[in-house]
XYZ file of C-alpha atoms in Angstrom:
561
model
C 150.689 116.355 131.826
C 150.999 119.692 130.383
C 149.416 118.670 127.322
C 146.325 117.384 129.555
C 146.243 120.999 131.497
C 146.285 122.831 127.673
C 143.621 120.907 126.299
C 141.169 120.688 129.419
C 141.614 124.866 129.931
C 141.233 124.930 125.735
C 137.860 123.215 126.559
C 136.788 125.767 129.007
C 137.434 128.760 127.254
C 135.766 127.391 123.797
C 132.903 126.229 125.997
C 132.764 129.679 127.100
C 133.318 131.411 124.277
C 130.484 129.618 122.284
C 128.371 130.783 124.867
C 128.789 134.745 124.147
C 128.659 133.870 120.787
C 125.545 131.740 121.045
C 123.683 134.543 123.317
C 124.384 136.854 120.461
C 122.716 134.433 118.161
C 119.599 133.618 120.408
C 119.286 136.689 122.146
C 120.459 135.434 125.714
C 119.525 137.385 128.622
C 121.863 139.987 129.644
C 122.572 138.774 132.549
C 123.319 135.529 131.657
C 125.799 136.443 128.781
C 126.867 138.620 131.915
C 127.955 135.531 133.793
C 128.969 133.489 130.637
C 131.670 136.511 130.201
C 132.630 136.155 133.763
C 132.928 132.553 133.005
C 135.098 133.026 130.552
C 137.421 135.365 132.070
C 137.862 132.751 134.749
C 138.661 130.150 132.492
C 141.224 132.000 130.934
C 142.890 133.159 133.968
C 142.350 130.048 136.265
C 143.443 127.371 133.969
C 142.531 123.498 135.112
C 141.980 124.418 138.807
C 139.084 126.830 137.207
C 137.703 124.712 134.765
C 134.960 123.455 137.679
C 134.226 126.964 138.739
C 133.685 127.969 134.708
C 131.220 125.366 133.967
C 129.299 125.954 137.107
C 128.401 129.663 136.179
C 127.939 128.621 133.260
C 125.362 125.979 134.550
C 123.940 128.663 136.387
C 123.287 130.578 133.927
C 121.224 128.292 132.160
C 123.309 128.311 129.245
C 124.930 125.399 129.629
C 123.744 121.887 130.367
C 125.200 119.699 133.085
C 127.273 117.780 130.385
C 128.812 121.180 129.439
C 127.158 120.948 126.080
C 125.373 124.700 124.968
C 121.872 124.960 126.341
C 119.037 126.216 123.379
C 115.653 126.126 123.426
C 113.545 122.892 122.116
C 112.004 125.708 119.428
C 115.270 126.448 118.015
C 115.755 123.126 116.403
C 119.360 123.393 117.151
C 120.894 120.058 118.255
C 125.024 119.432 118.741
C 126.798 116.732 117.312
C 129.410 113.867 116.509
C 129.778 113.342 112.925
C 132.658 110.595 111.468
C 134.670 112.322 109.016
C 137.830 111.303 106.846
C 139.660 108.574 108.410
C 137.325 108.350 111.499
C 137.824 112.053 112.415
C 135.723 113.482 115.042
C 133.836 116.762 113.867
C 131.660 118.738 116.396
C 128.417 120.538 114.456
C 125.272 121.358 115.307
C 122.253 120.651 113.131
C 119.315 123.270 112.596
C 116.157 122.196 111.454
C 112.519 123.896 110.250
C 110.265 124.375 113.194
C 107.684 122.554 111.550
C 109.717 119.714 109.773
C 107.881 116.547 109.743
C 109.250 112.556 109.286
C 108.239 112.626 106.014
C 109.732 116.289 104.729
C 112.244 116.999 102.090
C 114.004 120.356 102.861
C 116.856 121.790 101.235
C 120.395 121.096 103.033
C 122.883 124.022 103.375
C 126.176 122.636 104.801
C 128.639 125.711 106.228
C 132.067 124.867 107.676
C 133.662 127.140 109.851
C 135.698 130.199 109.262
C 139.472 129.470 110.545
C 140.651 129.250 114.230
C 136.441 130.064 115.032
C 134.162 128.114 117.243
C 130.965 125.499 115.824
C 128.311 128.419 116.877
C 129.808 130.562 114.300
C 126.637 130.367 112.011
C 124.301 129.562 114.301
C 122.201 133.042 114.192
C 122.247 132.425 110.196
C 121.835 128.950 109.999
C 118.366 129.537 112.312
C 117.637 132.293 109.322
C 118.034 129.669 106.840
C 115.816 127.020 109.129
C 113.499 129.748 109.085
C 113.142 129.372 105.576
C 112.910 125.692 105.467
C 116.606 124.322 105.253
C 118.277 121.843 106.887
C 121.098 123.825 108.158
C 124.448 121.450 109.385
C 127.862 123.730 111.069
C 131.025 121.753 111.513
C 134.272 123.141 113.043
C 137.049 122.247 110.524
C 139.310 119.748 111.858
C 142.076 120.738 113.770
C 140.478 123.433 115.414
C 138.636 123.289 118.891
C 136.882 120.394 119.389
C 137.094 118.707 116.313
C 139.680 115.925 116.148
C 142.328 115.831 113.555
C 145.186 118.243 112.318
C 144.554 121.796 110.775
C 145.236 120.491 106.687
C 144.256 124.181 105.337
C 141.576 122.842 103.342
C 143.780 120.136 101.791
C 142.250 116.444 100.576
C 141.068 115.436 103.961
C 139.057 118.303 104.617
C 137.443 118.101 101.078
C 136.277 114.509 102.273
C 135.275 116.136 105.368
C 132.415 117.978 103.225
C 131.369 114.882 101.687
C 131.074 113.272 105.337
C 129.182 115.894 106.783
C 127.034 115.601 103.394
C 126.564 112.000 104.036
C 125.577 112.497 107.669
C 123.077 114.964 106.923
C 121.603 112.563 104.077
C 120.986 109.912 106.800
C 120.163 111.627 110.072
C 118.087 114.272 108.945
C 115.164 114.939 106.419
C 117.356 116.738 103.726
C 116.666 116.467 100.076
C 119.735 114.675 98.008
C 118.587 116.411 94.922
C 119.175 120.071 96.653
C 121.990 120.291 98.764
C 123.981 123.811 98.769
C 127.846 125.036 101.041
C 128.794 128.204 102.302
C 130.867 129.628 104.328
C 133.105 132.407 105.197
C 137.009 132.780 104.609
C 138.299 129.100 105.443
C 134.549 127.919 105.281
C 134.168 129.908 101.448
C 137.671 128.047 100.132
C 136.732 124.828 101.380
C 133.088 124.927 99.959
C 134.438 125.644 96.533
C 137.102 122.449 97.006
C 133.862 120.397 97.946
C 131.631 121.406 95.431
C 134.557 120.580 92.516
C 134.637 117.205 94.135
C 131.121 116.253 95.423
C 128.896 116.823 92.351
C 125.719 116.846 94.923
C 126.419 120.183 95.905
C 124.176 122.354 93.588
C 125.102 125.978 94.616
C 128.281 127.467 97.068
C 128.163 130.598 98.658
C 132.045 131.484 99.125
C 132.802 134.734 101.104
C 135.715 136.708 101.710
C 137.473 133.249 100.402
C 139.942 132.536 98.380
C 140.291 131.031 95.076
C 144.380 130.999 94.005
C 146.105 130.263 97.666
C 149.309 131.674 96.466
C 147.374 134.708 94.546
C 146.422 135.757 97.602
C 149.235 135.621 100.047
C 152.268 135.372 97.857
C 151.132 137.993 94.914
C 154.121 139.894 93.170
C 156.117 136.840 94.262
C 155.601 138.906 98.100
C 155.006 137.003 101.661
C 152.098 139.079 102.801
C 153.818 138.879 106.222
C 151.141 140.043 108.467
C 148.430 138.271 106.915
C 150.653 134.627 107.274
C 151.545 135.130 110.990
C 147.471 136.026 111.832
C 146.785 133.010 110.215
C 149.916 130.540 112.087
C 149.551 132.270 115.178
C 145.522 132.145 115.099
C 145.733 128.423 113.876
C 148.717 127.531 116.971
C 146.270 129.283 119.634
C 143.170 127.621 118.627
C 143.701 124.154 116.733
C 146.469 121.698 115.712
C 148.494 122.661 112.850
C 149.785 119.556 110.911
C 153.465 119.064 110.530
C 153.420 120.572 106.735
C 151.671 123.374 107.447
C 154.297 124.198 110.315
C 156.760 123.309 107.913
C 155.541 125.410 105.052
C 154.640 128.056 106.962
C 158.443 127.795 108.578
C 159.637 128.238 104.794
C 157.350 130.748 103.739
C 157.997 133.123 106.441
C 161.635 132.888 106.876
C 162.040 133.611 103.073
C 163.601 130.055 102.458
C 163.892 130.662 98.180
C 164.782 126.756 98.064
C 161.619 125.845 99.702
C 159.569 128.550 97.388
C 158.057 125.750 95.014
C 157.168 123.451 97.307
C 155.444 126.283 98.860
C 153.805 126.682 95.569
C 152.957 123.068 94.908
C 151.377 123.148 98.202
C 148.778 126.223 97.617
C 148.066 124.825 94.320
C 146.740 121.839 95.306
C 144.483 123.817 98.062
C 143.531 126.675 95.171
C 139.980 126.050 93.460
C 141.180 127.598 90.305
C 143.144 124.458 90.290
C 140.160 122.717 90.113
C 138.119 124.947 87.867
C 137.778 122.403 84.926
C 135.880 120.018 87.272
C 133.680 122.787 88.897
C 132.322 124.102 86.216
C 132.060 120.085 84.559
C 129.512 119.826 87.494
C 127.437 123.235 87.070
C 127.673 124.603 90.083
C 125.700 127.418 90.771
C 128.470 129.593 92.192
C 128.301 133.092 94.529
C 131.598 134.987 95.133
C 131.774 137.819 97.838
C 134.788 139.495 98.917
C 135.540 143.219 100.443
C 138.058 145.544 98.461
C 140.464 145.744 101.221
C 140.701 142.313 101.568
C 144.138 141.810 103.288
C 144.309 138.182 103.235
C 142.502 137.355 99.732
C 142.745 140.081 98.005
C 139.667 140.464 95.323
C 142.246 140.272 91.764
C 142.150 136.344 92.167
C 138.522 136.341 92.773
C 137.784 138.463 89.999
C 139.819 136.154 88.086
C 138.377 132.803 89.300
C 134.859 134.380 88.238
C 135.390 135.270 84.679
C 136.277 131.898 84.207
C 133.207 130.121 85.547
C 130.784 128.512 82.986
C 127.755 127.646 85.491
C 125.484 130.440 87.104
C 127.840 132.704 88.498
C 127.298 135.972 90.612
C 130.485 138.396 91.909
C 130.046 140.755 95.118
C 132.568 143.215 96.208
C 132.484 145.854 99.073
C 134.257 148.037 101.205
C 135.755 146.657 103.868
C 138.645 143.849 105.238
C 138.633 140.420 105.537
C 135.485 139.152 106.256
C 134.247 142.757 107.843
C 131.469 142.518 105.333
C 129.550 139.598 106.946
C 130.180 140.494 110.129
C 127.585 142.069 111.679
C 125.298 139.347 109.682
C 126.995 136.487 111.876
C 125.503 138.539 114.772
C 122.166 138.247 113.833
C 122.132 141.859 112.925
C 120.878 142.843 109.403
C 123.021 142.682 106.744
C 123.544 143.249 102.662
C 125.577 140.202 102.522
C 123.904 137.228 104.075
C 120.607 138.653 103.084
C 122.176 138.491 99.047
C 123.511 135.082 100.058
C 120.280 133.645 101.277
C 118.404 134.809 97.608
C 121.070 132.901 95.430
C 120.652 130.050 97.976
C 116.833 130.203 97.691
C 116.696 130.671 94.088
C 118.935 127.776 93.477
C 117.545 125.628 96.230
C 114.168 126.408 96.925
C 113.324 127.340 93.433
C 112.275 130.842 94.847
C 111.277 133.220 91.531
C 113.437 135.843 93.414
C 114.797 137.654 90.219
C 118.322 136.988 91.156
C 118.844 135.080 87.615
C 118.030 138.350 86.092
C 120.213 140.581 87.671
C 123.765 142.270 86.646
C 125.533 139.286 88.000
C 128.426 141.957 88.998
C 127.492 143.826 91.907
C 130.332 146.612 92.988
C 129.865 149.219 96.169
C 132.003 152.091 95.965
C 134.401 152.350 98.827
C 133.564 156.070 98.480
C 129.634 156.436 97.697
C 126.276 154.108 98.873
C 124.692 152.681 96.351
C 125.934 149.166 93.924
C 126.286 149.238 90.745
C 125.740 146.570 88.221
C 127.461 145.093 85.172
C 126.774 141.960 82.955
C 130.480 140.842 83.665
C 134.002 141.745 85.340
C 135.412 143.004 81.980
C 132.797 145.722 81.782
C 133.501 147.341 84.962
C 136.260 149.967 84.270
C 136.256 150.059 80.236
C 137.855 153.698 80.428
C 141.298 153.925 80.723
C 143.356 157.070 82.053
C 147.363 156.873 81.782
C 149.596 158.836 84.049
C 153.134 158.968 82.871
C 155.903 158.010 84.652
C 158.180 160.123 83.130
C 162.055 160.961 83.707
C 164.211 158.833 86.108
C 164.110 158.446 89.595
C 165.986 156.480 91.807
C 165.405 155.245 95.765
C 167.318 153.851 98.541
C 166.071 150.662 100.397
C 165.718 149.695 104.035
C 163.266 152.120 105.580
C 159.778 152.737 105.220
C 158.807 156.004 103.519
C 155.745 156.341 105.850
C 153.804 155.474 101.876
C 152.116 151.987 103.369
C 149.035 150.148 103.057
C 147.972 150.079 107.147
C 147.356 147.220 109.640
C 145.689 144.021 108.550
C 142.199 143.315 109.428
C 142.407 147.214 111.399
C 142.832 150.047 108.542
C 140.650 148.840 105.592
C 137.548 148.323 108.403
C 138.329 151.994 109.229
C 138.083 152.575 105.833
C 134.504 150.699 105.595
C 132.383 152.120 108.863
C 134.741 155.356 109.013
C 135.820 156.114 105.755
C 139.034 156.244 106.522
C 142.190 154.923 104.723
C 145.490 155.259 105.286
C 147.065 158.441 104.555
C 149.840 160.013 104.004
C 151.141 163.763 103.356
C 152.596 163.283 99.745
C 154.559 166.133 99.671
C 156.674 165.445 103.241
C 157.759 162.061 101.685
C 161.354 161.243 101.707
C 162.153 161.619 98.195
C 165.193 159.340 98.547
C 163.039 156.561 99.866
C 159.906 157.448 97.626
C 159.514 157.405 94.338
C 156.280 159.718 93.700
C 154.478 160.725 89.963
C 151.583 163.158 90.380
C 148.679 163.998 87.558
C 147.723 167.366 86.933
C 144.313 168.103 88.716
C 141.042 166.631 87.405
C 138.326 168.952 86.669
C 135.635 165.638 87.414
C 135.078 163.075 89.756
C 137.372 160.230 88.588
C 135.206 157.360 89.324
C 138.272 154.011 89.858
C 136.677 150.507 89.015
C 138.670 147.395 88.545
C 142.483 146.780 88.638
C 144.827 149.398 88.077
C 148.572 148.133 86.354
C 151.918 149.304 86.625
C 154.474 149.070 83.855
C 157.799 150.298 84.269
C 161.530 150.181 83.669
C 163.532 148.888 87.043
C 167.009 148.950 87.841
C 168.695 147.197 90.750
C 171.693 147.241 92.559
C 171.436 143.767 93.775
C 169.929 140.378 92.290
C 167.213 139.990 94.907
C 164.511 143.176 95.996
C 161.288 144.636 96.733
C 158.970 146.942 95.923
C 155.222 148.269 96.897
C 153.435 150.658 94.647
C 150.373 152.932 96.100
C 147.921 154.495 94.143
C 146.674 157.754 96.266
C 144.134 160.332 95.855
C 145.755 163.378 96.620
C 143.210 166.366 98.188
C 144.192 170.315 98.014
C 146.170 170.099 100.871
C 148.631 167.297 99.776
C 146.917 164.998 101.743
C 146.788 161.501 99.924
C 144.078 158.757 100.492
C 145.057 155.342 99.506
C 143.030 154.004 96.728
C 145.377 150.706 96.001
C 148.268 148.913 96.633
C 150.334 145.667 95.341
C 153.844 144.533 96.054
C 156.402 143.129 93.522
C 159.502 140.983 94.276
C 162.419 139.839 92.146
C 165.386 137.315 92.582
C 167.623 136.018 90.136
C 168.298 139.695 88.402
C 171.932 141.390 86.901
C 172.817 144.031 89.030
C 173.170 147.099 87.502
C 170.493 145.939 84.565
C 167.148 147.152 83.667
C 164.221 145.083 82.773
C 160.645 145.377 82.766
C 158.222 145.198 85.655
C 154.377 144.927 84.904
C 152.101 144.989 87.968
C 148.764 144.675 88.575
C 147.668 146.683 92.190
C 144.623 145.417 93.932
C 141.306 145.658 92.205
C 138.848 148.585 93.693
C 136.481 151.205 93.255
C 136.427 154.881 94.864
C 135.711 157.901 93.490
C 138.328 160.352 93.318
C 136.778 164.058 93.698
C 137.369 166.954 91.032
C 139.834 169.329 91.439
C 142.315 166.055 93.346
C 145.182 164.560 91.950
C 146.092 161.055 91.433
C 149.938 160.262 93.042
C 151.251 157.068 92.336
C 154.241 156.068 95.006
C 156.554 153.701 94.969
C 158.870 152.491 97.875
C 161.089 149.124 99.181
C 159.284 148.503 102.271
C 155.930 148.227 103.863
C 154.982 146.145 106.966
C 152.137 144.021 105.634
C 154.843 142.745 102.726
C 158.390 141.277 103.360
C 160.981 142.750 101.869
C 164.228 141.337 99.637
C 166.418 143.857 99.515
C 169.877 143.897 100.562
C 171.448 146.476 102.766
C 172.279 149.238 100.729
C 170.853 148.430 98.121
C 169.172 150.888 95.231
C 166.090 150.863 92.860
C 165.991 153.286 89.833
C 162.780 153.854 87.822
C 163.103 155.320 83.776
C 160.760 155.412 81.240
C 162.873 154.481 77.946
C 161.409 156.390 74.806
C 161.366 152.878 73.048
C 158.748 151.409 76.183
C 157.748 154.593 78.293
C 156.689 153.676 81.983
C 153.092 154.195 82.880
C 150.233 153.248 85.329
C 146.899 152.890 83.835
C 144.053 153.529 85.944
C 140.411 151.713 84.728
C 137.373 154.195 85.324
C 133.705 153.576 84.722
C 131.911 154.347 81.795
C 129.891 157.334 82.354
């Protein structure tokens, strides 16, 4: 019975909630995404007993039709439905078609699955861009989540088929051209686009933004549970779908720390990784656009940089300021935006056959986190060919167990206050605990220091215990101590001799930001951050050196001027 009451009020408020999202998409009257908001707080509040009372605003309205599907207008060419997918699951989409398609039209197919724990109408202001522009647009919501039947399989085999499905479908029930069919999709929707597209060799060109393409790159780098990143994505994925009973086991293993679990773990993100499946991808010549933001705090943009340079087909990389998925944001609300409008030019040119000059573009595009304008270069490799080496000199030694106040913020919050505010983190560099911070300052640059690509740590470490943690920060340090944070990584061991040294190479998170002349660059190390989990033992102690035989170092990539 209580399962009946969850899933009926879980109707409600997705019913609900499609509707704000869809009156942001179609431009809704106010006052009707007035009541649809109303609606929604009533479903939320009044569970089953309110279910009757949502759906009737809702009716009133005129947003919703009588059989509680979304109400649109016959010129949108939106329609909502069924589609079969793997093993007889039930997907909900919608399909949006040309204006002026006729019975005996080919148009272009663009297939986008949904973003994780996020309602069908996600895409529905860009799909109507794209049917606009003549394509047979189809959104699905992944299985597991809302409406859609099945278990959440975090784009493992079944969802891949899903693709193919909803590929299928499309093929039969619409007037889509076989020859030019193209997947996007944002974050969950970007990693299972690339899956599909290695395994359906129809698809001719993937959009995949803020994605990922190594699982355990992204949320196990430096051998480090990105802690806050993992619950987000359990507790989104418990609240809004039906996680299958390995990812509540893995997930079980991966936060709790469980080391005899850890390659399972790995086996598992692997197999859901499309670096995994590079060989095949680039077998089939996919035409392939990767977007990601700088501060990405679930899929950070080193493994996407990676994935890229090893692409054979077209290939195009994007990177911004910003958080997960804070770069398409605005776009997914109809409103203008850099990202979707780049995304619909690779799809055109790749799809339509549009002349649209994207073929002869740098096919690196970088913003500065720091300055307006993108820069472009002919590959990843050519973006910071300068190096600058600060010195770790001498030997310094820290205490675990507390936070330093060094950090690299909230997820999803700080690195969007960083994009539309300009604001990082901070930190006062000089009031940091020395016994809990390890800190290296340059001398003061008389230029602008213009950061681009992936800065690397190399040191000497010493531990007092066989398991620990660390986080290194790169900052850029203003007259008044202040430091901004430019990068960050964390780094985890097990398995190590007490009391002996060995080497520790680290690569921090790929960016670019221009650090002003007359600043300093401070590197920081500490044991503790609360994005990362830490490893270390009570009481236990890290000492840095810099041996005259291997001296410790962090070299910092800058553009070519």
């Amino acid at each position: 019975m209580g399962h009946t009451r969850t899933a009926v009020r879980t109707a409600a408020v997705g019913t609900a909630a499609a509707v704000l999202a869809t009156g942001a998409a179609f431009g809704l009257a106010p006052a009707a995404s007035a009541q649809a908001a109303e609606a929604l707080d009533a479903a939320e509040t009044a569970g089953v007993a309110g279910v009757a009372e949502a759906t009737g605003a809702l009716v009133a309205a005129g947003v919703v039709d009588t059989d509680g599907s979304v109400a649109t207008s016959a010129a949108a060419g939106v329609r909502f439905v069924d589609i079969t997918g793997d093993g007889g699951t039930v997907l909900k989409a919608n399909v949006v078609t040309p204006a002026e398609a006729g019975p005996t039209d080919r148009h272009p197919l663009v297939v986008l699955p949904t973003s994780w724990a996020t309602p069908q109408i996600e895409y529905l202001a860009q799909a109507r861009a794209l049917a606009d522009s003549g394509y047979i647009v189809v959104t699905y919501n992944s299985r597991g989540f809302w409406q859609s039947g099945g278990e959440i399989e975090v784009a493992g085999p079944p969802d891949i088929a899903d693709a193919s499905k909803v590929i299928d479908w499309a093929l039969a029930h619409t007037p889509a051209d076989p020859d030019r069919v193209g997947m996007a999709g944002v974050s969950y929707g970007a990693g299972i686009s690339l899956l599909a597209a290695a395994h359906d060799r129809r698809i001719k060109a993937v959009v995949a933004l803020s994605g990922w393409a190594d699982l355990i790159d992204s949320i196990y780098s430096g051998r480090t549970q990105h802690r806050q990143a993992a619950a987000f994505l359990g507790g989104t994925g418990h609240l809004t779908g039906r996680p299958s009973a390995e990812l509540r086991r893995i997930l079980d293993g991966f936060l709790s720390s469980d080391l005899s679990r850890e390659q399972e773990m790995i086996d598992w993100g692997r197999k859901r990784s499309p670096a995994t499946h590079l060989d095949r991808l680039n077998a089939n010549g996919t035409a392939v656009m990767l977007g990601n933001a700088w501060g990405d705090t679930f899929f950070p943009p080193n493994q996407y940089a990676s994935f890229y340079e090893k692409l054979t087909g077209p290939k195009r990389l994007e990177l911004r300021p910003g958080d997960h998925a804070t770069a398409e944001a605005t776009g997914l609300l109809g409103l203008p935006n850099d990202t979707w409008a780049s995304a619909r030019r690779w799809l055109d040119h790749h799809l339509r056959g549009v002349d649209n000059g994207v073929d002869r573009e740098q096919p690196v595009r970088l913003r500065s986190r720091t300055s307006g304008g993108y820069e472009g270069y002919p590959d990843w490799a050519s973006v910071g060919t300068r190096e600058r080496r600060l010195a770790l000199g001498g030997e310094q030694g820290i205490r675990t167990g507390l936070d330093s106040g060094a950090n690299g913020g909230v997820v999803l919050l700080s690195n969007a206050l960083d994009q539309f505010l300009g604001l990082p983190p901070a930190v006062s560099v000089p009031l940091l605990p020395r016994s809990y911070a390890a800190v290296w300052q340059s001398e003061r640059y008389p230029t602008a220091q213009r950061v681009r690509g992936t800065a690397r740590l190399h040191t000497t470490l010493t531990p007092t215990a066989p398991s620990g943690t660390l986080v290194a920060y790169l900052y850029d340090v203003g007259p008044l101590g202040v430091g901004k944070l430019v990068s960050n990584a964390p780094y985890t061991f097990h398995g190590r001799t007490p009391g002996e040294p060995f080497t520790v190479d680290l690569e921090l998170f790929s960016t670019a930001y221009d650090v002003p002349a007359g600043h300093r660059l401070a590197l920081v190390v500490d044991a503790a951050d609360p994005l990362y989990t830490e490893h270390n033992p009570a009481g236990a102690r890290l000492t840095f050196s810099s041996p005259p035989s291997d001296p410790s170092y962090l070299s910092v990539p800058l553009r070519a001027e």
